[in-house]
Each structure stands twice: as structure tokens, then as C-alpha cells.
Amino acid sequence: GIVVELLKEVMVSKLGDTKGFLIDGYPWELKEAEEFESKIGEPKLVFCLDCSAETMSSRLLMSNESSQHSDNAKTIKEGIESYYEASKPVIAYYERKKQLCKVN
């Protein structure tokens, strides 16, 4: 609930200054999508960056080399698997509503 309220506050404050909003990494779960729509409104378009688990893993491992994070391959793999499981219903939801745009 806090995330939606913060998004709403910022979006309302910028309404006259923009043509739209790009919200990165949200929603992760279907309940977040439903809450966003009930409190803010339906998105016109939802982008899904469609890449393999191997691509995501290699990019995260490269990112770790240049940061202070110490995630190992196992931790990254578990995180990616968790992401896929949580996002499947969200992706299906927006596909049914014809609002999903997959980007390879």
C-alpha cells in the first residue's frame, strides 16, 4: 500500500509536466497490479523485457563485479527463479487485457 500511495503522490504532482510515466520493476505480483489499478488507474501499456535466465544471470554477475554486492551465482539463480514465478501471473494478466508489450 505504501508503494502505491507514493507512486500516486508523485504521479499526481507531475500530471501537467508529462505525457506519461514509466515505472521500472513494478508490479512484481498480481496483487500489486490490481491495487495500482484500483487506486491510480489502468496502465495504457506494460513493457516486459523478455530475456533468458542465462542472460539475466550473466548481466547480474557482471554488475556484481563492479559493485559492492557479493551475490553469488546460486543466489542470483534463486532470485531469477523467484522473479519468474512471481511475474508469470502479472504477465498473463496484462496479456489477457491486451496491454502487454514484450521486448526481446
PDB file of N, CA, C and O in Angstrom, residues 16-52:
ATOM      1  N   GLY A  16       0.766  17.676 -15.011  1.00  0.00           N
ATOM      2  CA  GLY A  16       0.839  18.728 -16.024  1.00  0.00           C
ATOM      3  C   GLY A  16       2.164  18.788 -16.755  1.00  0.00           C
ATOM      4  O   GLY A  16       2.267  19.415 -17.812  1.00  0.00           O
ATOM      5  N   ASP A  17       3.176  18.116 -16.223  1.00  0.00           N
ATOM      6  CA  ASP A  17       4.529  18.221 -16.771  1.00  0.00           C
ATOM      7  C   ASP A  17       4.934  17.057 -17.672  1.00  0.00           C
ATOM      8  O   ASP A  17       6.054  17.038 -18.157  1.00  0.00           O
ATOM      9  N   THR A  18       4.055  16.081 -17.882  1.00  0.00           N
ATOM     10  CA  THR A  18       4.481  14.876 -18.580  1.00  0.00           C
ATOM     11  C   THR A  18       3.379  14.297 -19.451  1.00  0.00           C
ATOM     12  O   THR A  18       2.203  14.577 -19.247  1.00  0.00           O
ATOM     13  N   LYS A  19       3.793  13.469 -20.402  1.00  0.00           N
ATOM     14  CA  LYS A  19       2.833  12.757 -21.246  1.00  0.00           C
ATOM     15  C   LYS A  19       2.519  11.381 -20.676  1.00  0.00           C
ATOM     16  O   LYS A  19       1.605  10.712 -21.129  1.00  0.00           O
ATOM     17  N   GLY A  20       3.315  10.935 -19.726  1.00  0.00           N
ATOM     18  CA  GLY A  20       3.103   9.620 -19.141  1.00  0.00           C
ATOM     19  C   GLY A  20       4.198   9.267 -18.165  1.00  0.00           C
ATOM     20  O   GLY A  20       5.058  10.091 -17.857  1.00  0.00           O
ATOM     21  N   PHE A  21       4.148   8.045 -17.698  1.00  0.00           N
ATOM     22  CA  PHE A  21       5.092   7.584 -16.695  1.00  0.00           C
ATOM     23  C   PHE A  21       5.622   6.205 -17.060  1.00  0.00           C
ATOM     24  O   PHE A  21       4.884   5.377 -17.581  1.00  0.00           O
ATOM     25  N   LEU A  22       6.880   5.971 -16.764  1.00  0.00           N
ATOM     26  CA  LEU A  22       7.492   4.658 -16.896  1.00  0.00           C
ATOM     27  C   LEU A  22       7.918   4.237 -15.499  1.00  0.00           C
ATOM     28  O   LEU A  22       8.749   4.897 -14.870  1.00  0.00           O
ATOM     29  N   ILE A  23       7.319   3.175 -15.011  1.00  0.00           N
ATOM     30  CA  ILE A  23       7.609   2.688 -13.667  1.00  0.00           C
ATOM     31  C   ILE A  23       8.402   1.402 -13.821  1.00  0.00           C
ATOM     32  O   ILE A  23       7.880   0.391 -14.281  1.00  0.00           O
ATOM     33  N   ASP A  24       9.650   1.430 -13.439  1.00  0.00           N
ATOM     34  CA  ASP A  24      10.566   0.308 -13.621  1.00  0.00           C
ATOM     35  C   ASP A  24      10.433  -0.702 -12.492  1.00  0.00           C
ATOM     36  O   ASP A  24      10.533  -0.359 -11.317  1.00  0.00           O
ATOM     37  N   GLY A  25      10.199  -1.972 -12.863  1.00  0.00           N
ATOM     38  CA  GLY A  25      10.206  -3.042 -11.873  1.00  0.00           C
ATOM     39  C   GLY A  25       8.950  -3.189 -11.051  1.00  0.00           C
ATOM     40  O   GLY A  25       8.966  -3.855 -10.015  1.00  0.00           O
ATOM     41  N   TYR A  26       7.867  -2.606 -11.503  1.00  0.00           N
ATOM     42  CA  TYR A  26       6.620  -2.664 -10.729  1.00  0.00           C
ATOM     43  C   TYR A  26       5.466  -2.820 -11.683  1.00  0.00           C
ATOM     44  O   TYR A  26       5.454  -2.164 -12.716  1.00  0.00           O
ATOM     45  N   PRO A  27       4.516  -3.648 -11.433  1.00  0.00           N
ATOM     46  CA  PRO A  27       4.327  -4.500 -10.261  1.00  0.00           C
ATOM     47  C   PRO A  27       5.055  -5.827 -10.396  1.00  0.00           C
ATOM     48  O   PRO A  27       5.231  -6.335 -11.490  1.00  0.00           O
ATOM     49  N   TRP A  28       5.443  -6.381  -9.282  1.00  0.00           N
ATOM     50  CA  TRP A  28       6.089  -7.698  -9.245  1.00  0.00           C
ATOM     51  C   TRP A  28       5.060  -8.798  -9.109  1.00  0.00           C
ATOM     52  O   TRP A  28       5.262  -9.899  -9.563  1.00  0.00           O
ATOM     53  N   GLU A  29       3.970  -8.500  -8.433  1.00  0.00           N
ATOM     54  CA  GLU A  29       2.959  -9.519  -8.162  1.00  0.00           C
ATOM     55  C   GLU A  29       1.591  -9.019  -8.618  1.00  0.00           C
ATOM     56  O   GLU A  29       1.357  -7.816  -8.704  1.00  0.00           O
ATOM     57  N   LEU A  30       0.696  -9.958  -8.869  1.00  0.00           N
ATOM     58  CA  LEU A  30      -0.633  -9.632  -9.370  1.00  0.00           C
ATOM     59  C   LEU A  30      -1.403  -8.723  -8.413  1.00  0.00           C
ATOM     60  O   LEU A  30      -2.068  -7.785  -8.845  1.00  0.00           O
ATOM     61  N   LYS A  31      -1.273  -8.970  -7.122  1.00  0.00           N
ATOM     62  CA  LYS A  31      -1.995  -8.126  -6.159  1.00  0.00           C
ATOM     63  C   LYS A  31      -1.535  -6.670  -6.244  1.00  0.00           C
ATOM     64  O   LYS A  31      -2.320  -5.748  -6.048  1.00  0.00           O
ATOM     65  N   GLU A  32      -0.259  -6.445  -6.569  1.00  0.00           N
ATOM     66  CA  GLU A  32       0.235  -5.077  -6.739  1.00  0.00           C
ATOM     67  C   GLU A  32      -0.365  -4.430  -7.984  1.00  0.00           C
ATOM     68  O   GLU A  32      -0.696  -3.248  -7.970  1.00  0.00           O
ATOM     69  N   ALA A  33      -0.514  -5.210  -9.057  1.00  0.00           N
ATOM     70  CA  ALA A  33      -1.124  -4.687 -10.280  1.00  0.00           C
ATOM     71  C   ALA A  33      -2.576  -4.293 -10.025  1.00  0.00           C
ATOM     72  O   ALA A  33      -3.025  -3.219 -10.441  1.00  0.00           O
ATOM     73  N   GLU A  34      -3.292  -5.151  -9.340  1.00  0.00           N
ATOM     74  CA  GLU A  34      -4.695  -4.874  -9.036  1.00  0.00           C
ATOM     75  C   GLU A  34      -4.849  -3.659  -8.127  1.00  0.00           C
ATOM     76  O   GLU A  34      -5.728  -2.824  -8.322  1.00  0.00           O
ATOM     77  N   GLU A  35      -3.968  -3.547  -7.151  1.00  0.00           N
ATOM     78  CA  GLU A  35      -4.016  -2.400  -6.234  1.00  0.00           C
ATOM     79  C   GLU A  35      -3.690  -1.105  -6.975  1.00  0.00           C
ATOM     80  O   GLU A  35      -4.345  -0.084  -6.781  1.00  0.00           O
ATOM     81  N   PHE A  36      -2.690  -1.153  -7.853  1.00  0.00           N
ATOM     82  CA  PHE A  36      -2.330   0.019  -8.647  1.00  0.00           C
ATOM     83  C   PHE A  36      -3.526   0.486  -9.471  1.00  0.00           C
ATOM     84  O   PHE A  36      -3.858   1.666  -9.493  1.00  0.00           O
ATOM     85  N   GLU A  37      -4.197  -0.450 -10.135  1.00  0.00           N
ATOM     86  CA  GLU A  37      -5.333  -0.102 -10.984  1.00  0.00           C
ATOM     87  C   GLU A  37      -6.498   0.450 -10.179  1.00  0.00           C
ATOM     88  O   GLU A  37      -7.171   1.381 -10.629  1.00  0.00           O
ATOM     89  N   SER A  38      -6.736  -0.088  -9.008  1.00  0.00           N
ATOM     90  CA  SER A  38      -7.865   0.388  -8.209  1.00  0.00           C
ATOM     91  C   SER A  38      -7.609   1.769  -7.608  1.00  0.00           C
ATOM     92  O   SER A  38      -8.538   2.551  -7.445  1.00  0.00           O
ATOM     93  N   LYS A  39      -6.362   2.087  -7.305  1.00  0.00           N
ATOM     94  CA  LYS A  39      -6.060   3.360  -6.648  1.00  0.00           C
ATOM     95  C   LYS A  39      -5.564   4.445  -7.604  1.00  0.00           C
ATOM     96  O   LYS A  39      -5.699   5.627  -7.311  1.00  0.00           O
ATOM     97  N   ILE A  40      -4.989   4.037  -8.739  1.00  0.00           N
ATOM     98  CA  ILE A  40      -4.418   5.021  -9.661  1.00  0.00           C
ATOM     99  C   ILE A  40      -5.081   4.958 -11.034  1.00  0.00           C
ATOM    100  O   ILE A  40      -5.436   5.965 -11.612  1.00  0.00           O
ATOM    101  N   GLY A  41      -5.243   3.757 -11.564  1.00  0.00           N
ATOM    102  CA  GLY A  41      -5.861   3.575 -12.870  1.00  0.00           C
ATOM    103  C   GLY A  41      -5.118   2.528 -13.670  1.00  0.00           C
ATOM    104  O   GLY A  41      -4.037   2.077 -13.298  1.00  0.00           O
ATOM    105  N   GLU A  42      -5.722   2.136 -14.779  1.00  0.00           N
ATOM    106  CA  GLU A  42      -5.113   1.128 -15.631  1.00  0.00           C
ATOM    107  C   GLU A  42      -3.985   1.733 -16.458  1.00  0.00           C
ATOM    108  O   GLU A  42      -4.132   2.830 -16.995  1.00  0.00           O
ATOM    109  N   PRO A  43      -2.904   1.007 -16.602  1.00  0.00           N
ATOM    110  CA  PRO A  43      -1.834   1.491 -17.491  1.00  0.00           C
ATOM    111  C   PRO A  43      -2.262   1.342 -18.943  1.00  0.00           C
ATOM    112  O   PRO A  43      -3.065   0.474 -19.284  1.00  0.00           O
ATOM    113  N   LYS A  44      -1.746   2.216 -19.792  1.00  0.00           N
ATOM    114  CA  LYS A  44      -2.029   2.091 -21.220  1.00  0.00           C
ATOM    115  C   LYS A  44      -1.218   0.966 -21.827  1.00  0.00           C
ATOM    116  O   LYS A  44      -1.655   0.295 -22.752  1.00  0.00           O
ATOM    117  N   LEU A  45      -0.007   0.769 -21.296  1.00  0.00           N
ATOM    118  CA  LEU A  45       0.906  -0.218 -21.844  1.00  0.00           C
ATOM    119  C   LEU A  45       1.829  -0.723 -20.750  1.00  0.00           C
ATOM    120  O   LEU A  45       2.252   0.042 -19.883  1.00  0.00           O
ATOM    121  N   VAL A  46       2.133  -2.016 -20.796  1.00  0.00           N
ATOM    122  CA  VAL A  46       3.057  -2.624 -19.847  1.00  0.00           C
ATOM    123  C   VAL A  46       4.158  -3.300 -20.651  1.00  0.00           C
ATOM    124  O   VAL A  46       3.879  -4.148 -21.499  1.00  0.00           O
ATOM    125  N   PHE A  47       5.392  -2.896 -20.429  1.00  0.00           N
ATOM    126  CA  PHE A  47       6.539  -3.495 -21.109  1.00  0.00           C
ATOM    127  C   PHE A  47       7.064  -4.664 -20.295  1.00  0.00           C
ATOM    128  O   PHE A  47       7.161  -4.585 -19.075  1.00  0.00           O
ATOM    129  N   CYS A  48       7.432  -5.713 -20.991  1.00  0.00           N
ATOM    130  CA  CYS A  48       8.081  -6.858 -20.366  1.00  0.00           C
ATOM    131  C   CYS A  48       9.369  -7.107 -21.135  1.00  0.00           C
ATOM    132  O   CYS A  48       9.339  -7.415 -22.327  1.00  0.00           O
ATOM    133  N   LEU A  49      10.498  -6.933 -20.477  1.00  0.00           N
ATOM    134  CA  LEU A  49      11.780  -7.215 -21.113  1.00  0.00           C
ATOM    135  C   LEU A  49      11.984  -8.722 -21.060  1.00  0.00           C
ATOM    136  O   LEU A  49      12.188  -9.288 -19.998  1.00  0.00           O
ATOM    137  N   ASP A  50      11.875  -9.349 -22.207  1.00  0.00           N
ATOM    138  CA  ASP A  50      11.856 -10.805 -22.313  1.00  0.00           C
ATOM    139  C   ASP A  50      13.249 -11.320 -22.662  1.00  0.00           C
ATOM    140  O   ASP A  50      13.698 -11.205 -23.799  1.00  0.00           O
ATOM    141  N   CYS A  51      13.928 -11.855 -21.662  1.00  0.00           N
ATOM    142  CA  CYS A  51      15.258 -12.423 -21.908  1.00  0.00           C
ATOM    143  C   CYS A  51      15.405 -13.704 -21.092  1.00  0.00           C
ATOM    144  O   CYS A  51      14.663 -13.948 -20.150  1.00  0.00           O
ATOM    145  N   SER A  52      16.364 -14.484 -21.453  1.00  0.00           N
ATOM    146  CA  SER A  52      16.558 -15.776 -20.801  1.00  0.00           C
ATOM    147  C   SER A  52      17.134 -15.600 -19.388  1.00  0.00           C
ATOM    148  O   SER A  52      17.742 -14.582 -19.069  1.00  0.00           O
TER     149      SER A  52
END
